[in-house]
Structures are given as C-alpha cells and as structure tokens.
Amino acid sequence: MADEQEILNRWRLVLGKFAKEQISFCSQNPQLMDMENVLDYLYSREYGDEQELRKDKKGGDEASRLTIPYWLRQIKKLFPKRTVEVMERHALEKYGMTELLTDPEVLRKLEPNKELLKTILELKHMMKGEVLNVAKEIVKKVADEITKKLEQDVRKSFFGQINRNESSPVKSARNLDIKKTIRMNLKNFDKNSGDDGQLVLKDVYFSSRMKKYNQWRVIICVDESGSMLDSVIHSAIMAGIFARLPMLDTRLVIFDTSVVDLSGYVDDPVETLMSVQLGGGTNIAGALNYCEGLIDSPYRTMLILVTDLYEGGGYHNLYSISKGIIESGAKLVVLTALDMEAEPNYDRHAAATLAEMGAFVGAMTPEELSEWIGKIIS
C-alpha cells in the first residue's frame, strides 16, 4: 500500500494541481503541497494563455503567488541538487525567466554549475552593475572547479612524459632505461658464468622526466559561435592551464567574423570568458590568417583550431591558408569539439578535405588534448 501511495503522489505532482479532483495526495504531508506549489510556479507556464482560463474555471483557491527568491530557496529545500539544476535550466532556457539574471540576490541563490555558466555567457549583455559583478564571481567559481578537475590530469600528461635522452638520479622502476642499462654494461658480460654467460649490471640507468622548457608555442583559435559554447568554455580553461606550464608559450584567439587576441588574458579564464561574444557569422580563414602571423618557429608550433567548420567566408580561402600552415611545418589540429563529451556537429566534407591535407581532425576531451600535446613535445 505504501508503494501505491507513493506512486499516486508522484503522479499528482506530475499532473499538477488541476488533477486534484481525479487524484488526491495520499497523505497530509505539507511538503507535498509545497512541492506542488513550486512545480506549478514553473511548469504552469506550459499552459500559456490557457493557464488563466483554467484558474477562472477553478476559482481563486490557488496558493499565493511565489517570488523568485522564495521559489529558489524552496526548490533547494525540497528537491535533490540534480533536480534543482534541471529546474533552474528549464526556468532560464525553456520559460525565459531572465529575471533570474537581473537581480543580484536572485543570482547569488542559483547553483553554480556549468549550465549556469553557459546561461550567464549567453545573457551577460543584459547585466550591469552589481549583477554583473555577481555573475563574474559565479564564472570564476565554476571555472575554478573545472580547472581543478582538469589540471592534475593535464600536468600528468606533460610532466609524466619520459625523456629517453637524459638520465636521471631518481631510481624508479617506472623510469628504468633498459636499453641503455644493457648497452653500458655489455663490457661486464661474464661468458664463463653458466651455460650462456651472465650480464653483470654494475650501473643501472634511469630516464629523466621531461625538462621544463618554453620550447613549444601553442595557439588555440576558438570559434565563438553559439553552437560551440561548451568548446569555448573548455578552450579558455585549457588555455589558462597551459599558460602555467613552463614548456608552453600559449596564445588564445577567439573569432566570429572578427578576430580578438586574448593572449594577454590567457591566465584569467574569467576575463577570457566574459570577453566572448556569442553568435554572429564565422570567418575561419580570417582567423587562421591572423594566427599564421603568430607562428615564429613552425616546427615547434601547434595551431589548435576549435570550430564546427561551417565556414562563412568561403571554403577556398580556408583550404588555402590551412595548406600554407601545414606546409610550413606547423602542426594544425582541427577540433570539431573540445568538451567532456566530445560529441561534435560539424561540416564533414570540410573535415575530410583538411584531413587529406595533413591536418589532424577530430573531437577531443580536454584530457585527450593534453595527452596528445604531451606526446608531441616529449
């Protein structure tokens, strides 16, 4: 019976208060009424104009209208965190409750997460004064959390690469240089020991971990069109992490039909992300032309282009400039997605053409990108 009551209660919450004549709550738990009120405050918007007709037909017995701050406090009190995040996202994206981002007190009550960060980036043009400062605090908090999750793996990808050209005093089985150890001890081979002889190891050699050299330039060139928002976020954060690695000279460029060089802010993901202007056209060739001017030593340069490859400036120009970069000796990497899921939507014909030219084309997670770069520079 308890399970049946729970099922009926859940159906009542799904269907809403207009179903109360058909399904009643199977208990007098006041929390169920509170849950229904906050769900109704959000999802009654689904009825549109019909909502008012329903209210007129049923009379005026609905609960007092909630305020946004009270609604936010209540959903956090009544529902688990994952459900709260879903409801907040629906409020912003589905029902256009943009007042959530125009009141600093309301904004402070929102759960900081990547979805909220994306919404702030999309709507930051509506913000000013104190609400903009609060938004920057949220951007910093979420960016710091993502950085913390990624940085350890990134540093491992670089500092964990073994340098086989240099010996190390650190005696670790992981670093054992077997070939050099055998080669350097061949003079100690005792052919009179046993049937086949014995190699006596008087000296054992170990490979060192990678040296800290500023020897590679990494140019991250990011398409800031709205469809690339997840990739923009991770590109900015990865650029910030790379900028703190002493073996990399990191540059960050964002583009639509214009090009903005954010290399001066590369170590500040907040400033970088708040500089993004989502939407507009796309001129990939123009961005690559700018980035080509940042290449000093082609054989020690990686140009990482993050884009869906839907070119607005003409594919001929895109292919021409890409061919020049590849033939110069620089490594051109075209990432059709750079995020945790790496699920791209991109121009497959353009991707195939660039791959045939010699570019690396594909989607990557941040960890995969750092591993790839780590292998290249080692």
CSV table of N, CA and C in Angstrom, one decimal, residues 42 71 85-102 106-107 110 113 115-120 122-123:
chain,number,residue,atom,x,y,z
A,42,LEU,N,6.6,27.0,-11.8
A,42,LEU,CA,7.5,27.0,-13.0
A,42,LEU,C,6.7,26.4,-14.2
A,71,TRP,N,11.0,31.0,-4.4
A,71,TRP,CA,11.0,29.8,-5.2
A,71,TRP,C,12.3,29.1,-5.2
A,85,GLU,N,19.1,21.7,-10.5
A,85,GLU,CA,19.8,22.2,-11.7
A,85,GLU,C,18.9,22.1,-12.9
A,86,VAL,N,18.2,21.0,-13.0
A,86,VAL,CA,17.3,20.8,-14.2
A,86,VAL,C,16.2,21.9,-14.2
A,87,MET,N,15.6,22.1,-13.0
A,87,MET,CA,14.5,23.1,-12.9
A,87,MET,C,15.0,24.5,-13.2
A,88,GLU,N,16.2,24.9,-12.7
A,88,GLU,CA,16.8,26.2,-13.0
A,88,GLU,C,17.1,26.3,-14.5
A,89,ARG,N,17.5,25.3,-15.1
A,89,ARG,CA,17.8,25.3,-16.5
A,89,ARG,C,16.5,25.5,-17.3
A,90,HIS,N,15.5,24.8,-16.9
A,90,HIS,CA,14.2,24.9,-17.6
A,90,HIS,C,13.7,26.4,-17.4
A,91,ALA,N,13.8,26.9,-16.2
A,91,ALA,CA,13.3,28.3,-16.0
A,91,ALA,C,14.0,29.3,-16.9
A,92,LEU,N,15.3,29.1,-17.1
A,92,LEU,CA,16.1,30.1,-17.9
A,92,LEU,C,15.9,29.8,-19.4
A,93,GLU,N,16.0,28.6,-19.8
A,93,GLU,CA,16.1,28.3,-21.3
A,93,GLU,C,14.7,28.0,-21.9
A,94,LYS,N,13.8,27.4,-21.1
A,94,LYS,CA,12.5,27.0,-21.7
A,94,LYS,C,11.4,28.0,-21.5
A,95,TYR,N,11.5,28.7,-20.3
A,95,TYR,CA,10.4,29.6,-20.0
A,95,TYR,C,10.8,31.1,-19.9
A,96,GLY,N,12.1,31.3,-20.3
A,96,GLY,CA,12.5,32.7,-20.4
A,96,GLY,C,12.4,33.5,-19.2
A,97,MET,N,12.7,32.9,-18.0
A,97,MET,CA,12.6,33.7,-16.7
A,97,MET,C,14.0,34.4,-16.5
A,98,THR,N,14.2,35.3,-17.4
A,98,THR,CA,15.5,36.0,-17.4
A,98,THR,C,15.7,37.0,-16.2
A,99,GLU,N,14.6,37.1,-15.5
A,99,GLU,CA,14.7,38.0,-14.3
A,99,GLU,C,15.6,37.3,-13.3
A,100,LEU,N,15.9,36.0,-13.5
A,100,LEU,CA,16.9,35.3,-12.6
A,100,LEU,C,18.2,35.9,-12.8
A,101,LEU,N,18.5,36.6,-13.9
A,101,LEU,CA,19.8,37.1,-14.1
A,101,LEU,C,19.9,38.6,-14.1
A,102,THR,N,18.9,39.2,-13.6
A,102,THR,CA,18.9,40.7,-13.5
A,102,THR,C,18.8,41.2,-12.0
A,106,VAL,N,18.9,37.3,-6.4
A,106,VAL,CA,18.4,36.0,-7.1
A,106,VAL,C,19.6,35.2,-7.6
A,107,LEU,N,20.5,35.9,-8.3
A,107,LEU,CA,21.6,35.3,-9.0
A,107,LEU,C,22.5,34.6,-7.9
A,110,LEU,N,21.4,31.0,-7.1
A,110,LEU,CA,21.5,29.9,-8.1
A,110,LEU,C,22.7,29.0,-7.8
A,113,ASN,N,27.1,26.1,-11.6
A,113,ASN,CA,27.5,24.9,-12.3
A,113,ASN,C,27.7,25.3,-13.8
A,115,GLU,N,26.1,24.7,-16.5
A,115,GLU,CA,24.9,25.1,-17.2
A,115,GLU,C,24.6,26.6,-16.9
A,116,LEU,N,24.7,27.0,-15.6
A,116,LEU,CA,24.5,28.4,-15.2
A,116,LEU,C,25.6,29.2,-15.9
A,117,LEU,N,26.8,28.7,-15.9
A,117,LEU,CA,27.9,29.5,-16.6
A,117,LEU,C,27.5,29.8,-18.0
A,118,LYS,N,27.0,28.8,-18.7
A,118,LYS,CA,26.7,28.9,-20.1
A,118,LYS,C,25.6,30.0,-20.3
A,119,THR,N,24.6,29.9,-19.4
A,119,THR,CA,23.5,30.9,-19.4
A,119,THR,C,24.0,32.3,-19.2
A,120,ILE,N,24.9,32.5,-18.2
A,120,ILE,CA,25.5,33.8,-18.0
A,120,ILE,C,26.2,34.3,-19.2
A,122,GLU,N,25.6,33.6,-22.3
A,122,GLU,CA,24.6,33.9,-23.3
A,122,GLU,C,23.9,35.2,-23.0
A,123,LEU,N,23.7,35.5,-21.7
A,123,LEU,CA,22.8,36.7,-21.3
A,123,LEU,C,23.6,37.8,-20.7
